[in-house]
Coordinates of C-alpha atoms and ligand atoms in Angstrom, one line a residue:
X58 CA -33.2 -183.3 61.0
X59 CA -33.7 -182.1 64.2
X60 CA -31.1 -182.5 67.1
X61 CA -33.6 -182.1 70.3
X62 CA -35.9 -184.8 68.8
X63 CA -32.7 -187.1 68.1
X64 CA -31.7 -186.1 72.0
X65 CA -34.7 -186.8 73.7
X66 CA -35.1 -190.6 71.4
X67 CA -34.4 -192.9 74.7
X68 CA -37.6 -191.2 76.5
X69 CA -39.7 -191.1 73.6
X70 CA -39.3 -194.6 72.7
X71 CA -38.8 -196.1 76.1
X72 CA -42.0 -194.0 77.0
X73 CA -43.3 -191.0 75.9
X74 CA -43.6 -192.3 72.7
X75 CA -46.3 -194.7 74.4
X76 CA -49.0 -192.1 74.2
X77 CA -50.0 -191.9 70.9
X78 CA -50.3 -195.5 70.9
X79 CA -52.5 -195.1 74.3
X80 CA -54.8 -192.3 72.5
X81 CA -55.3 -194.3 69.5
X82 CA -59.2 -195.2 69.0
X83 CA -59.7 -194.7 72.5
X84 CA -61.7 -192.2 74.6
X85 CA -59.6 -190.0 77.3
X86 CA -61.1 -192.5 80.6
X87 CA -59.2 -193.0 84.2
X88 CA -57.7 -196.0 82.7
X89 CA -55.9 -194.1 80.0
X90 CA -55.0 -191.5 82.0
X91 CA -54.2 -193.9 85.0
X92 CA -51.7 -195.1 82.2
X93 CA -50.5 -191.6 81.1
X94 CA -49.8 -190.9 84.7
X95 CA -47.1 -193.6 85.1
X96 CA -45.6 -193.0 81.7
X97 CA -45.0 -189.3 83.1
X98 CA -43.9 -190.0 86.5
X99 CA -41.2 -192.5 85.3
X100 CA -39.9 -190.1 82.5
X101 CA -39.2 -188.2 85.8
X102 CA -41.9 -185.1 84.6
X103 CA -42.4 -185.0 88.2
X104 CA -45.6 -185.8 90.8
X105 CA -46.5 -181.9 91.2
X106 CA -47.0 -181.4 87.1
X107 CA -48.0 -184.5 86.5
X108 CA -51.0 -183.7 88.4
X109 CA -51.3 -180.4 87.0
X110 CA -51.0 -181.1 83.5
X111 CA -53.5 -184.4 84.1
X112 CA -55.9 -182.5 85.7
X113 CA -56.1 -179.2 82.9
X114 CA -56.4 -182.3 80.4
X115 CA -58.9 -183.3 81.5
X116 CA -60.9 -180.5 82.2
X117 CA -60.3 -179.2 78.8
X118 CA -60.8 -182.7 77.1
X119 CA -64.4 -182.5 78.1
X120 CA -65.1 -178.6 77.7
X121 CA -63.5 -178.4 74.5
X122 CA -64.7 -181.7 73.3
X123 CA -61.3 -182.2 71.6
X124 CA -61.3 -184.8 69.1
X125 CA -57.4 -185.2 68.9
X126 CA -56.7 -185.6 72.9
X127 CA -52.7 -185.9 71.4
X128 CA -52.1 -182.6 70.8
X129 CA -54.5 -181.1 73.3
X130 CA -51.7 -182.4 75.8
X131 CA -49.2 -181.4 73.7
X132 CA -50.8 -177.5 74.0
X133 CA -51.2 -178.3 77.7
X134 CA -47.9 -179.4 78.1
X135 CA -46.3 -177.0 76.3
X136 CA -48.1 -174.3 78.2
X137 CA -46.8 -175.6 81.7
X138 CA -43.2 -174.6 80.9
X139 CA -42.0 -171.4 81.3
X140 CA -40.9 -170.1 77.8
X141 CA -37.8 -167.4 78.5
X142 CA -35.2 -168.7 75.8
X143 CA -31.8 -167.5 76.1
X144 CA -30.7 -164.3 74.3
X145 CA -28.7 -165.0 71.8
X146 CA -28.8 -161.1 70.3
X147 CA -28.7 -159.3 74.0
X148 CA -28.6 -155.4 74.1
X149 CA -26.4 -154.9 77.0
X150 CA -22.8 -154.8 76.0
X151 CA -21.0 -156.7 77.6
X152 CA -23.3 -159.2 78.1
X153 CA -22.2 -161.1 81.5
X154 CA -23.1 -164.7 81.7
X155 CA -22.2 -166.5 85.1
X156 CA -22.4 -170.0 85.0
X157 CA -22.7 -172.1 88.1
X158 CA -23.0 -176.1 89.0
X159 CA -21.7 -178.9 90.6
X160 CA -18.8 -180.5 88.8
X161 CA -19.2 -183.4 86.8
X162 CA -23.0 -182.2 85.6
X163 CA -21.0 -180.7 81.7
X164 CA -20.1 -176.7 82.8
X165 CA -17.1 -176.7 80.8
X166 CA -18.7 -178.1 78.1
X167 CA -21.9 -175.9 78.0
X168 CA -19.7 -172.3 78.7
X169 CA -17.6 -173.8 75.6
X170 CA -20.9 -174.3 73.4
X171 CA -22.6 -171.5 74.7
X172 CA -19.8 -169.9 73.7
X173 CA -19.7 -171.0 70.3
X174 CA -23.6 -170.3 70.0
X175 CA -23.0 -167.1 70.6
X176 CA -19.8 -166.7 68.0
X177 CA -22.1 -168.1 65.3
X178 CA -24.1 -165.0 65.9
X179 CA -21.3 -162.8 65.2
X180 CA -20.5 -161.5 68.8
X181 CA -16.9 -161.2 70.6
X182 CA -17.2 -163.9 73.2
X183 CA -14.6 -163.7 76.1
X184 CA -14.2 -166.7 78.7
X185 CA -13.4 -165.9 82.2
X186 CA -11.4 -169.0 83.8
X187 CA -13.3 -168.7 87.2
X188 CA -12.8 -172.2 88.2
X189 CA -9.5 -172.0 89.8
X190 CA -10.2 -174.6 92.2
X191 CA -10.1 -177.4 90.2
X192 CA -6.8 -178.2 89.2
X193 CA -7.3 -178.9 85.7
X194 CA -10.5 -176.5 85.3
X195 CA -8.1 -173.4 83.5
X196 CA -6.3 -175.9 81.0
X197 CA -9.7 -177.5 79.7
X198 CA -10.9 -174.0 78.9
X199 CA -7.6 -173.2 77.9
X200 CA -8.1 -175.4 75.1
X201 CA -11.6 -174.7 74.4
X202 CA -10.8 -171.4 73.5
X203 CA -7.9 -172.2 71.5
X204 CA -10.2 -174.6 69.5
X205 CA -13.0 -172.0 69.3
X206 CA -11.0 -169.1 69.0
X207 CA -12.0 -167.6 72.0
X208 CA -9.8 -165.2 74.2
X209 CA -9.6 -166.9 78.0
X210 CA -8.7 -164.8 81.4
X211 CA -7.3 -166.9 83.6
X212 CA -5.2 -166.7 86.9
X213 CA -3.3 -169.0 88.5
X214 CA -4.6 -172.1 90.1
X215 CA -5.8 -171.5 93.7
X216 CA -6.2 -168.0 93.3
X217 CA -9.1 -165.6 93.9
X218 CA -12.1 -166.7 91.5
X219 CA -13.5 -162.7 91.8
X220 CA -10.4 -161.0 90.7
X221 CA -10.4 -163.6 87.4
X222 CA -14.1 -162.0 86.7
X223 CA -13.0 -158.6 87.6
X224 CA -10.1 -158.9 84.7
X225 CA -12.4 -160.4 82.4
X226 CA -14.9 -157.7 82.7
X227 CA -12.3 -155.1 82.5
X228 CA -11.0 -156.6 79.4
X229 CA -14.2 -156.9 77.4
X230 CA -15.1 -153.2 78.1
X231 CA -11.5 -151.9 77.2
X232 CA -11.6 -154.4 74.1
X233 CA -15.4 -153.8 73.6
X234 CA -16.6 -157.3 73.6
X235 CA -19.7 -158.8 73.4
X236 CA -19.8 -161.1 75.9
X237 CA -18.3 -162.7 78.8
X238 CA -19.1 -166.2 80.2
X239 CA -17.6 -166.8 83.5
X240 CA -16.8 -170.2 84.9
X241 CA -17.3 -171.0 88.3
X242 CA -15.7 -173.4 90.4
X243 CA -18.2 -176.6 91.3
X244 CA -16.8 -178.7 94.3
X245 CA -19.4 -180.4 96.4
X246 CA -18.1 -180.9 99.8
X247 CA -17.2 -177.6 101.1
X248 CA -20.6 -176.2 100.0
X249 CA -20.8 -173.4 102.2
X250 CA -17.5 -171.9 100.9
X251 CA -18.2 -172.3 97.1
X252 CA -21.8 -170.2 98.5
X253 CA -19.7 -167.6 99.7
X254 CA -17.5 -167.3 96.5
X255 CA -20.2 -167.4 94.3
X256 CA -21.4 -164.6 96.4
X257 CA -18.2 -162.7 96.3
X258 CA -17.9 -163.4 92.3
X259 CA -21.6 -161.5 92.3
X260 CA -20.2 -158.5 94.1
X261 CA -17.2 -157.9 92.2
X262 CA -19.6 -157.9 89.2
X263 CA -21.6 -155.7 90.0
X264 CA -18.4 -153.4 91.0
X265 CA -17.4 -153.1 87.8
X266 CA -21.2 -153.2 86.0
X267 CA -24.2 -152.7 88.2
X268 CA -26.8 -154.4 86.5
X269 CA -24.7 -157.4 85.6
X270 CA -24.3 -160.8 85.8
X271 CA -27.6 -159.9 82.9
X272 CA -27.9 -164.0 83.1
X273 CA -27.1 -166.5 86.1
X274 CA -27.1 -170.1 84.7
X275 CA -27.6 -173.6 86.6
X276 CA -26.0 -176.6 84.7
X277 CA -27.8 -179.9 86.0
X278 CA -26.9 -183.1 84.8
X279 CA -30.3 -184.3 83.4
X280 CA -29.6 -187.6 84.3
X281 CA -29.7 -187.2 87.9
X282 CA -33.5 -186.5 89.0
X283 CA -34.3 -185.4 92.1
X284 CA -30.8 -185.6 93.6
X285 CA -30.0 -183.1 91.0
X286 CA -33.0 -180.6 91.9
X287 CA -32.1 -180.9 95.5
X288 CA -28.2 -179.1 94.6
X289 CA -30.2 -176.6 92.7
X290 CA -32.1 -175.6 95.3
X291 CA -29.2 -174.6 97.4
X292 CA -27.4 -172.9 94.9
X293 CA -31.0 -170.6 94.1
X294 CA -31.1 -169.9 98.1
X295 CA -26.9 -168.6 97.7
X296 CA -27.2 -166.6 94.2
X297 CA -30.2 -165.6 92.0
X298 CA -30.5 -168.2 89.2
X299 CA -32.0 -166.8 85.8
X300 CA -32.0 -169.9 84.1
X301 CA -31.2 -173.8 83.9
X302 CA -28.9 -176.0 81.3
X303 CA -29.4 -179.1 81.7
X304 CA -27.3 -181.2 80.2
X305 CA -26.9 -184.7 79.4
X306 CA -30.8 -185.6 78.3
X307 CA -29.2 -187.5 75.6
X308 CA -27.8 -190.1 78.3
X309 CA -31.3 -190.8 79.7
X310 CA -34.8 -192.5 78.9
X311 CA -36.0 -189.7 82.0
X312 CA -35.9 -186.8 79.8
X313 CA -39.1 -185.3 80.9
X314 CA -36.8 -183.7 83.8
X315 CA -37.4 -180.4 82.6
X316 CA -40.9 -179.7 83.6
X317 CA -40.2 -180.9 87.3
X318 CA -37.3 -178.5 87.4
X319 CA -39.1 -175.8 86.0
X320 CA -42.4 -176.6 88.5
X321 CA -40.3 -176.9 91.4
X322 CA -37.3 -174.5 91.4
X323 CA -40.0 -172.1 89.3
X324 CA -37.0 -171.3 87.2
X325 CA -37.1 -171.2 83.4
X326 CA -35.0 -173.9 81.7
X327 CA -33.0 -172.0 79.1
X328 CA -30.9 -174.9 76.9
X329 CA -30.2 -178.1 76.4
X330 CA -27.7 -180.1 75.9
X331 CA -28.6 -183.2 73.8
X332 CA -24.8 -185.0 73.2
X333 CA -21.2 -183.9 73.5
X334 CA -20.7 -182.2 70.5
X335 CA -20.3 -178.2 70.2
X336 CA -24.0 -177.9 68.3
X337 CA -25.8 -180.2 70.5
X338 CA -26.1 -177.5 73.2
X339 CA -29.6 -175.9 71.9
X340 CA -31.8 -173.2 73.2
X341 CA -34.6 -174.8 75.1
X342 CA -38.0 -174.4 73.1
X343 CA -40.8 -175.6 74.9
X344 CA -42.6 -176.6 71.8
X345 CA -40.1 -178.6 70.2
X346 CA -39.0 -180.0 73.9
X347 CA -42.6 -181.5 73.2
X348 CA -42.7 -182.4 70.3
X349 CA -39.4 -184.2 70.6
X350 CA -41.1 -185.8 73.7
X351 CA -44.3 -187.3 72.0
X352 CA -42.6 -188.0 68.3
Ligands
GDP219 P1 -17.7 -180.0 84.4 O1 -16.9 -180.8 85.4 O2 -19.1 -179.7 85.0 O3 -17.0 -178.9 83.8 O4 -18.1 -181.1 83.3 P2 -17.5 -181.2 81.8 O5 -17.9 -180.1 81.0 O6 -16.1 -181.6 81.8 O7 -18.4 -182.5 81.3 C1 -18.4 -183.7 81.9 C2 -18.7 -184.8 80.9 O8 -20.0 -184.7 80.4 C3 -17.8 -184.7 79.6 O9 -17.4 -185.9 79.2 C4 -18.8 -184.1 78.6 O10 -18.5 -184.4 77.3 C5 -20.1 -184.7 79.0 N1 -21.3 -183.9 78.6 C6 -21.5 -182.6 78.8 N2 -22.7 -182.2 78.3 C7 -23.2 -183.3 77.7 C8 -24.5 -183.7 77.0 O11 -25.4 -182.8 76.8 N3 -24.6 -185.0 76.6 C9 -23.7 -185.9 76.8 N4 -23.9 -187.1 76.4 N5 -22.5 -185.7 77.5 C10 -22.3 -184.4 77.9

């Protein structure tokens, strides 16, 4: 039983899941891979690495004289994504995680499974309540932690997002926590300021621990394509993003998302998120991403 495979069953059946019947008895020609090519682009896998992972097919098709051109695109696919899982047993203690996005695209909901992920593994998880823009941000972590048994730093709503990560860092190194995942606030209009914040959030880190924030995540609603890539872009040109969620994959039959992100913001995707429950966040494995994929 495999939750990624269950996740990604829209784009497998609506298209992926087209392939092997493609492949079946038939030589790798254009008109195969003329096929292939439009079964990619509309599971939004993106022009750019469509291209690319056509084109190394088809060169190693007829150097390697594969008899089973299935899983030589499976290698070749699985190859093009960068493959930088997230750390679930990280050295540095505390481990800082800052999570950033546009609200609406599942934050909450992936610092709250992230944070269970990380419980399951035995470590002292603290939540920082950095969101204190959003008037209902604090409560809904608030109750996350209570449900997960997870201590939360807040402030007050409307006040200064840094000084919330400040306390939190403070807190795990007095109580000698694990790790801290800070919220961050995720309004669209008023871009430039939530830049700035983000910034300042950054610098007040590293006040308190130098090499830290150890991990900078994206959460990108999986289900928005190219709109979605465009808001990442601006949020790698404000802060240094380590890694993608992206969320929501469950909700789409566009689920090959992930290698245009990764070919085009040429950052690693790190989870998943696959439903709304607390397990259906899952580390991002570019071979069962694949698999799940091409069934
Ligand atoms: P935020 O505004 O970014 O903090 O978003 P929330 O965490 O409140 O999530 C918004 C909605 O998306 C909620 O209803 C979540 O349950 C839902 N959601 C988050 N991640 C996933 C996912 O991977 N799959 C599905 N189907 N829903 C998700």
């Amino acid at each position: 039983f495999n939750k990624i495979a269950e996740g990604l069953k829209k784009t497998r059946e609506k298209f992926f899941g087209n392939i092997k019947t493609l492949f079946s008895g038939r030589i790798l020609d254009e008109d195969v891979l003329e096929e292939l090519e439009e079964i990619m682009i509309l599971s939004d896998v993106g022009v750019e690495s469509t291209k690319d992972i056509l084109e190394k097919l088809k060169e190693r098709y007829k150097k390697e004289k594969s008899e089973d051109p299935l899983l030589l695109l499976r290698d070749i696919m699985v190859e093009h994504l960068d493959n930088k899982p997230l750390n679930l047993n990280p050295d540095k203690k505390p481990f800082v995680i800052l999570v950033v996005g546009v609200n609406g695209t599942g934050k909450t909901t992936t610092i709250a499974k992230l944070g269970k992920l990380y419980k399951e593994k035995g470590k002292d998880v603290v939540f920082a309540a950095g969101d204190t823009f959003r008037a209902a941000a604090i409560e809904q972590l608030k109750e996350w932690g209570k449900r997960l048994n997870i201590n939360v730093i807040a402030h007050s709503h409307g006040s200064d997002a840094a000084a919330v990560a400040y306390d939190a860092l403070n807190h795990a190194i007095s109580k000698n926590k694990d790790v801290v995942i800070i919220d961050t606030a995720g309004r669209l209009h008023t871009k430039s300021n939530l830049m700035e914040e983000l910034k300042k959030i950054k610098r007040v880190i590293q006040k308190v621990i130098p090499d830290a924030p150890h991990e900078i995540l994206l959460v990108l609603d999986g289900t928005t394509g190219q709109n979605g890539i465009i808001q990442a872009k601006v949020f790698k040109e404000a802060i240094d993003l380590s890694g993608i969620a992206i969320t929501k994959l469950d909700g789409t039959a566009k689920g090959g998302i992930a290698f245009a992100i990764n070919q085009e913001l040429k950052i690693p995707i790190k989870l998943i998120g696959v439903g709304e429950k607390a397990e259906d966040l899952q580390i991002f494995d570019p071979e069962m991403y694949c698999n799940a994929l091409l069934g």
